[in-house]
mmCIF file of C-alpha atoms in Angstrom:
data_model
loop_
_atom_site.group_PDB
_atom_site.id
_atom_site.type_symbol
_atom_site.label_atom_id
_atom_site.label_comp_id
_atom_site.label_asym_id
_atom_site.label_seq_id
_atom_site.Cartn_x
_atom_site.Cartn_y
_atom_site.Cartn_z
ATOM 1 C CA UNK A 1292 -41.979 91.307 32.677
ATOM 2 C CA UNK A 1293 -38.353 91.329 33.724
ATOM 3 C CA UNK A 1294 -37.151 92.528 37.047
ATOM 4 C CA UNK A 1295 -35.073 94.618 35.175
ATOM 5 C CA UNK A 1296 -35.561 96.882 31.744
ATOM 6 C CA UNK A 1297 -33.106 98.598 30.016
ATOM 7 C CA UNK A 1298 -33.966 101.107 27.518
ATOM 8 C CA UNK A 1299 -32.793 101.696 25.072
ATOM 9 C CA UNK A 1300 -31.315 98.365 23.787
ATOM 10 C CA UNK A 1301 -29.177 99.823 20.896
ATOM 11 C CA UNK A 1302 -27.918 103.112 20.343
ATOM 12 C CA UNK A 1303 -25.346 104.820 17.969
ATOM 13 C CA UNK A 1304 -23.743 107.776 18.463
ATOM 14 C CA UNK A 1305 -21.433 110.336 17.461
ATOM 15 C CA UNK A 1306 -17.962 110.886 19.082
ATOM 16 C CA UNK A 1307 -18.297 113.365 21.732
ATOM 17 C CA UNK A 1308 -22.294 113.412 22.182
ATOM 18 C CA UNK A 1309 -23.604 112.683 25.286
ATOM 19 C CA UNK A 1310 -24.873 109.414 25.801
ATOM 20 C CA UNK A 1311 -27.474 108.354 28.435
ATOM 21 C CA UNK A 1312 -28.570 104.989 29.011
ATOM 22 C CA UNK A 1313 -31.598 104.251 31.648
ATOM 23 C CA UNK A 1314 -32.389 101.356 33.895
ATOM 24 C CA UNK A 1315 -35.741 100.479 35.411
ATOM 25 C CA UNK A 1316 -36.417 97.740 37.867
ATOM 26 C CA UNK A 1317 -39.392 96.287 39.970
ATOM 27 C CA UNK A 1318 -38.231 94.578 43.142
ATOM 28 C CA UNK A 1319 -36.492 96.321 46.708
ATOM 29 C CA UNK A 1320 -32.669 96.059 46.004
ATOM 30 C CA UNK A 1321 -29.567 96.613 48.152
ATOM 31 C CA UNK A 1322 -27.694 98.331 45.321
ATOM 32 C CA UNK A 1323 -27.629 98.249 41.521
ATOM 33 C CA UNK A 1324 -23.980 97.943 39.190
ATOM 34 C CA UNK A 1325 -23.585 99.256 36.026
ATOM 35 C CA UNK A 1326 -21.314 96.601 34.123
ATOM 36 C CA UNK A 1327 -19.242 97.201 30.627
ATOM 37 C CA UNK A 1328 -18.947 94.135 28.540
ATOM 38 C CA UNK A 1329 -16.556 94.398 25.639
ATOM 39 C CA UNK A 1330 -16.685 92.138 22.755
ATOM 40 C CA UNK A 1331 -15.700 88.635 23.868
ATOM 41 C CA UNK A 1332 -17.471 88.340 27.044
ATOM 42 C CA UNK A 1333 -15.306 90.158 29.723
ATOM 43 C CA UNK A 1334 -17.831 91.716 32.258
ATOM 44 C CA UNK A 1335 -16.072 94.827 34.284
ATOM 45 C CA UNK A 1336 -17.934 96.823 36.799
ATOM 46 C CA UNK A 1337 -18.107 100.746 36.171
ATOM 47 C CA UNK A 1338 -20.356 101.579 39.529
ATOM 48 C CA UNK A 1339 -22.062 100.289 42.427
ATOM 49 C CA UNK A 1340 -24.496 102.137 44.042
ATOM 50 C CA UNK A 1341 -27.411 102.261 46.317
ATOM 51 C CA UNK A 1342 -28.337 106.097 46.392
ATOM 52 C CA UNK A 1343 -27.233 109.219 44.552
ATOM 53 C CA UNK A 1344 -25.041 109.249 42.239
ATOM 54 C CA UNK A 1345 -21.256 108.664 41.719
ATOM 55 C CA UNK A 1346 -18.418 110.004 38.712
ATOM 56 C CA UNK A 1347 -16.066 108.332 37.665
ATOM 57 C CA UNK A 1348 -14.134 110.539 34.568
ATOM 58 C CA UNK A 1349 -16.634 110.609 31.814
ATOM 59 C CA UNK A 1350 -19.120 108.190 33.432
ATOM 60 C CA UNK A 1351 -21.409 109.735 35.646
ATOM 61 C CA UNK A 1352 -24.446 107.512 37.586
ATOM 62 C CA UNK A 1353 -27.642 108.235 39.093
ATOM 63 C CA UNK A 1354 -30.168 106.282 41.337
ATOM 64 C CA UNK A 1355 -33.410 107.596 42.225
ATOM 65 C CA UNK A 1356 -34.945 104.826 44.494
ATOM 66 C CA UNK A 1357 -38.151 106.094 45.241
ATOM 67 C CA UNK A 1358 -39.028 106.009 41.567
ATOM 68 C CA UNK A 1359 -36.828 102.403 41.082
ATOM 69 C CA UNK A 1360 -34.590 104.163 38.370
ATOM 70 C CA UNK A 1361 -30.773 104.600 37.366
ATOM 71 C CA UNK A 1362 -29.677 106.380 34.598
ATOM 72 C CA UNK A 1363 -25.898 105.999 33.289
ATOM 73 C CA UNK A 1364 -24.407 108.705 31.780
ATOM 74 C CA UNK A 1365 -21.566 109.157 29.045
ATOM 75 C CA UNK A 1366 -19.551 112.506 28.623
ATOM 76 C CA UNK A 1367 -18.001 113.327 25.473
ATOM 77 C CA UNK A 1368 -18.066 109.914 23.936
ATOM 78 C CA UNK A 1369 -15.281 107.909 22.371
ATOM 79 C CA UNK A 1370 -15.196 105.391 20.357
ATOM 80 C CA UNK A 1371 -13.182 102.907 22.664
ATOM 81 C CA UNK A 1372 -16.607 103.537 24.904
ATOM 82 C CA UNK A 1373 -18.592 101.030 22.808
ATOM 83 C CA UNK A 1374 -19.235 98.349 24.297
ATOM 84 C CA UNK A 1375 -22.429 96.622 25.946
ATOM 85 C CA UNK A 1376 -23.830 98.524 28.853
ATOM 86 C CA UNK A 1377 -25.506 95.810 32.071
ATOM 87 C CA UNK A 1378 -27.669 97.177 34.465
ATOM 88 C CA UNK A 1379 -27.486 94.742 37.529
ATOM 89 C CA UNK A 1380 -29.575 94.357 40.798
ATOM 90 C CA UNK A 1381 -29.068 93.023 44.552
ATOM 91 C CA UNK A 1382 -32.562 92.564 45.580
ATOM 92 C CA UNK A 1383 -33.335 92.827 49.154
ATOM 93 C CA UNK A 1384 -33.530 89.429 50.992
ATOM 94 C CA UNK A 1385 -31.272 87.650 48.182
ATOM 95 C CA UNK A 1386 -27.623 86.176 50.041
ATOM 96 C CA UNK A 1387 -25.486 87.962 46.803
ATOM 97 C CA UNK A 1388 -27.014 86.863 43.205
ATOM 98 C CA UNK A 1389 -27.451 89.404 40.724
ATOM 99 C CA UNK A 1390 -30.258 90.057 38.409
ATOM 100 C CA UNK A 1391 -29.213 91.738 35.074
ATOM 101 C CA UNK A 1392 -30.673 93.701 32.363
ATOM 102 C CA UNK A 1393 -30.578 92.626 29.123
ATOM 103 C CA UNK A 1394 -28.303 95.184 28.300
ATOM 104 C CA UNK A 1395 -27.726 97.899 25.945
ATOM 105 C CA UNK A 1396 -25.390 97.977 22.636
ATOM 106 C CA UNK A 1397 -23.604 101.011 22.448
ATOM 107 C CA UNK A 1398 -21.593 101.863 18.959
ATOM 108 C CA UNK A 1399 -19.372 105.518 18.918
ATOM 109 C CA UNK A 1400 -18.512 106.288 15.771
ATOM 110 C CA UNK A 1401 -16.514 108.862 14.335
ATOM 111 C CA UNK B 698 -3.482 89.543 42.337
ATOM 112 C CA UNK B 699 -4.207 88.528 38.252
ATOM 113 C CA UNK B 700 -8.077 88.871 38.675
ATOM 114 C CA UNK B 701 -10.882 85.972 38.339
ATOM 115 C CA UNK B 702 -9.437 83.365 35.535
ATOM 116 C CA UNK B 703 -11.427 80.794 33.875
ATOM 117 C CA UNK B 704 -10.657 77.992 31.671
ATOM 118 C CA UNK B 705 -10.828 76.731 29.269
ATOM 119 C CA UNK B 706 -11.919 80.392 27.490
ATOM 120 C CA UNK B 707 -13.389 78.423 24.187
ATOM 121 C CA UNK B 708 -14.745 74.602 24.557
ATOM 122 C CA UNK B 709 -16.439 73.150 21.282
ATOM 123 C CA UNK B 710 -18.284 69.695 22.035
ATOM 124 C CA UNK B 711 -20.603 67.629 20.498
ATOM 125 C CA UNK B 712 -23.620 66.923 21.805
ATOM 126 C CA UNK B 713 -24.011 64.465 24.638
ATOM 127 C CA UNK B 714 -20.418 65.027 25.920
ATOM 128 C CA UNK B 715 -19.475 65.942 29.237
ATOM 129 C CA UNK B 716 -17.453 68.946 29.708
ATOM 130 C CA UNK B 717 -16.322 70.730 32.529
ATOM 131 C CA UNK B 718 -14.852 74.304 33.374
ATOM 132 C CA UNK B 719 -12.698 75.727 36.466
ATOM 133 C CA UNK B 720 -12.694 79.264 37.757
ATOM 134 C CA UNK B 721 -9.893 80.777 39.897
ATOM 135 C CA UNK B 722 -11.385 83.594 41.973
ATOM 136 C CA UNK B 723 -9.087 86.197 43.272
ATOM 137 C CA UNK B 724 -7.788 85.238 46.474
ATOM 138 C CA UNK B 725 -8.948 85.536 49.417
ATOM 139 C CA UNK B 726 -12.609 86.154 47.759
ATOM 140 C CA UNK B 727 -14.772 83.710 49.556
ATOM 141 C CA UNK B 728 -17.829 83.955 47.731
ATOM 142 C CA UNK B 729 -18.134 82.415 43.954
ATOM 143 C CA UNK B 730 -20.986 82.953 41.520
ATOM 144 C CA UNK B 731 -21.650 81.123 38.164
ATOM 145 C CA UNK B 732 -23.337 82.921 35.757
ATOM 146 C CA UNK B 733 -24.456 81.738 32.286
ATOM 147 C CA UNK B 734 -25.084 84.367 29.078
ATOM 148 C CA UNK B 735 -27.102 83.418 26.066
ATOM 149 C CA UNK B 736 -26.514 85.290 22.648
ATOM 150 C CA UNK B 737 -27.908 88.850 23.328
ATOM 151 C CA UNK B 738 -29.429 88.410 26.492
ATOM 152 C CA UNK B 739 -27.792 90.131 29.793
ATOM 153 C CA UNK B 740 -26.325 87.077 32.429
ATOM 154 C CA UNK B 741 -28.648 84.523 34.379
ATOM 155 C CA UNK B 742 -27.382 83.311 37.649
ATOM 156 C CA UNK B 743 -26.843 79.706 38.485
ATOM 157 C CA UNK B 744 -25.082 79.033 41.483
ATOM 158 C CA UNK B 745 -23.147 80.730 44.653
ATOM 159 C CA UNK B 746 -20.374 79.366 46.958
ATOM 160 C CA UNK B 747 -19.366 80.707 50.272
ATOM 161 C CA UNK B 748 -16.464 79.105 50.765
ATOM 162 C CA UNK B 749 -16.590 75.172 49.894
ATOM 163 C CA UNK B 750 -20.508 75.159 50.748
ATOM 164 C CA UNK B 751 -22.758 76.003 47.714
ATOM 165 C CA UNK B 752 -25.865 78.053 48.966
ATOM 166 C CA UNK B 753 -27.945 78.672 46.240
ATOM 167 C CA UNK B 754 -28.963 77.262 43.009
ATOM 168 C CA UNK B 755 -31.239 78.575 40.375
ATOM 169 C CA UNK B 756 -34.288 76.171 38.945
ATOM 170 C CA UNK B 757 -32.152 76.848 35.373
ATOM 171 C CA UNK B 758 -29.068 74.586 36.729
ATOM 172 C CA UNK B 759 -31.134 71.599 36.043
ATOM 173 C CA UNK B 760 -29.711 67.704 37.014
ATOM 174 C CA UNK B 761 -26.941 67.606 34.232
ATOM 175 C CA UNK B 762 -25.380 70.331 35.955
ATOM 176 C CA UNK B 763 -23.475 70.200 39.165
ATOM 177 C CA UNK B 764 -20.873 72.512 40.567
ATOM 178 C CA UNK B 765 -18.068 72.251 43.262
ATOM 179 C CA UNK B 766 -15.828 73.931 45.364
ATOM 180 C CA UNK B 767 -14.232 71.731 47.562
ATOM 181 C CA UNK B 768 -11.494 73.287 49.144
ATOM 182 C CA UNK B 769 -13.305 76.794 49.106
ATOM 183 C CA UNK B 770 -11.052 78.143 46.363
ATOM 184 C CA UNK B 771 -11.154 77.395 42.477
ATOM 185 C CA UNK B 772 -14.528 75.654 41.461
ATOM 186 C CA UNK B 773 -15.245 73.480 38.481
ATOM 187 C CA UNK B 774 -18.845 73.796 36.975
ATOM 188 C CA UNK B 775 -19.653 69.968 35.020
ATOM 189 C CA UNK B 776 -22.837 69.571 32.347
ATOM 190 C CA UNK B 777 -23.200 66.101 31.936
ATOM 191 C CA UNK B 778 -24.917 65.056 28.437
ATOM 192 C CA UNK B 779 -24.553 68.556 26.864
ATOM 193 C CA UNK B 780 -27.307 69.915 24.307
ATOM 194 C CA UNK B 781 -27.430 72.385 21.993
ATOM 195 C CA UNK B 782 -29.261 74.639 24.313
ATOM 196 C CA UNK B 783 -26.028 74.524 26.804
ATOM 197 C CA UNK B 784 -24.603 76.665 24.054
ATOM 198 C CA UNK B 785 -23.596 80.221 25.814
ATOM 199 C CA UNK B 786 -21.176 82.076 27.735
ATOM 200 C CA UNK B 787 -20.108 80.761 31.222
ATOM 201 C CA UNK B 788 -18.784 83.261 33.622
ATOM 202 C CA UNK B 789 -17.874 83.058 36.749
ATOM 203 C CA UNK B 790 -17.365 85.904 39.526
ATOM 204 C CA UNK B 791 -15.695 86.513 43.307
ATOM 205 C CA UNK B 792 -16.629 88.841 45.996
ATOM 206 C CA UNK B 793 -15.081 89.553 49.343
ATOM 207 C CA UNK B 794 -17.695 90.404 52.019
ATOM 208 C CA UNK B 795 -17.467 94.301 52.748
ATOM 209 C CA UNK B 796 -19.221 96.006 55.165
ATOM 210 C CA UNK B 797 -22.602 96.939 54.733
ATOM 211 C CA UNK B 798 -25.404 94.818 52.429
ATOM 212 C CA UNK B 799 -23.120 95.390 48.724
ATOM 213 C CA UNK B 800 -20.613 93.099 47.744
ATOM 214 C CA UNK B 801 -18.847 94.020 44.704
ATOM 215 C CA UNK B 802 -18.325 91.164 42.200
ATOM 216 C CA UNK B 803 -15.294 90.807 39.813
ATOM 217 C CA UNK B 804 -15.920 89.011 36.522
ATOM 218 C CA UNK B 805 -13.778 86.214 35.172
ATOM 219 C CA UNK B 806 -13.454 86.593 31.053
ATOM 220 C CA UNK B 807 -15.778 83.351 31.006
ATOM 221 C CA UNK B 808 -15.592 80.283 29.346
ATOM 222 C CA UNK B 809 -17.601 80.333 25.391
ATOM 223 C CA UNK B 810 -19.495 76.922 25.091
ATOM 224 C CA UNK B 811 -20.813 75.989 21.620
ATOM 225 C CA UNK B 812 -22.320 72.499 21.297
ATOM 226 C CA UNK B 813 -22.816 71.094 17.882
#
């Protein structure tokens, strides 16, 4: 079992639904990022965070570390949104590596 | 400040070449990461600089692969005797130690390996 599971893998949606992709993992982390990788391999980060929950236009995400979850959450959705989605871990007692999700395939369509 | 580059962004080598790839972190970043990505799979790491001294390596960099950063800026990953399992994405990302236990990581575009 990975240390961290993304769910769901693929997803297609219409412009403008909402759009919520989920992140589970199994080991004590420092923080968790949610990454964006567009097609041709450039990895940006979109959040890092080790509690609550931060916004950032019409990107909204959630940690709940008690229950080892983080959900990330698209308003409104655009096309120029997909992209693949990486859920990323610092675990506890590592110097700086991440551990990353497999990540999820998101396609907006019209 | 032009972000983390990486070159070359394409290499296509045969098998059993050498090749090797350089990544300029942002400056001032003293902390390096290599990552490697296989076809849909999220990023595995491989190795981590602070500064010039490298002070982790995962079980996956096996022998053939060796990495350097000798003046504690750019670093050059090598894989000696390349094989068609080498094939991936190489990428390669800085950090600047913040306070508190998060350092954010920026991502270079990466450097696309395909052995044939």
């Amino acid at each position: 079992k990975n240390e961290v599971e993304q769910s769901p893998q693929n997803l297609t949606a219409q412009e403008g639904e909402f759009i919520t992709i989920n992140c589970s993992y199994s080991v004590g982390i420092s923080a968790l990022h949610w990454l964006q990788q567009h097609p041709g391999g450039g990895i940006v980060s979109l959040f890092m965070l080790s509690s609550g929950k931060k916004k950032h236009g019409r990107l909204i995400a959630t940690i709940n570390i008690q229950e080892k979850h983080s959900s990330l959450h698209i308003t409104a959705s655009h096309p120029r949104d997909s992209a693949v989605y990486i859920c990323a871990v610092r675990s506890t007692g590592t110097a700086s590596k991440l551990t990353f999700g497999t990540g999820t395939r998101l396609q907006v369509t019209l | 400040d032009t972000g983390v580059s990486q070159n070359p962004r394409h290499k296509i080598t045969k098998r059993g070449q050498n090749v090797t790839f350089r990544c300029d972190p942002i400056s001032e970043h003293n902390r390096l990461y290599w990552y490697r990505q296989t076809l849909g799979q999220g990023p595995e790491f491989l190795t981590y600089f602070q500064n010039e001294a490298q002070l982790e390596k995962s079980r996956l960099l096996s022998d053939r692969f060796s990495a350097e950063r000798p003046k504690g800026s750019f670093s050059t990953l090598e894989i000696q005797r390349t094989e068609q399992g080498d094939s991936a994405m190489y990428l390669c990302a800085s950090s600047y130690p913040q306070p508190g236990p998060s350092y954010e990581q920026y991502f270079g575009p990466g450097t696309r390996l395909t052995v044939t």
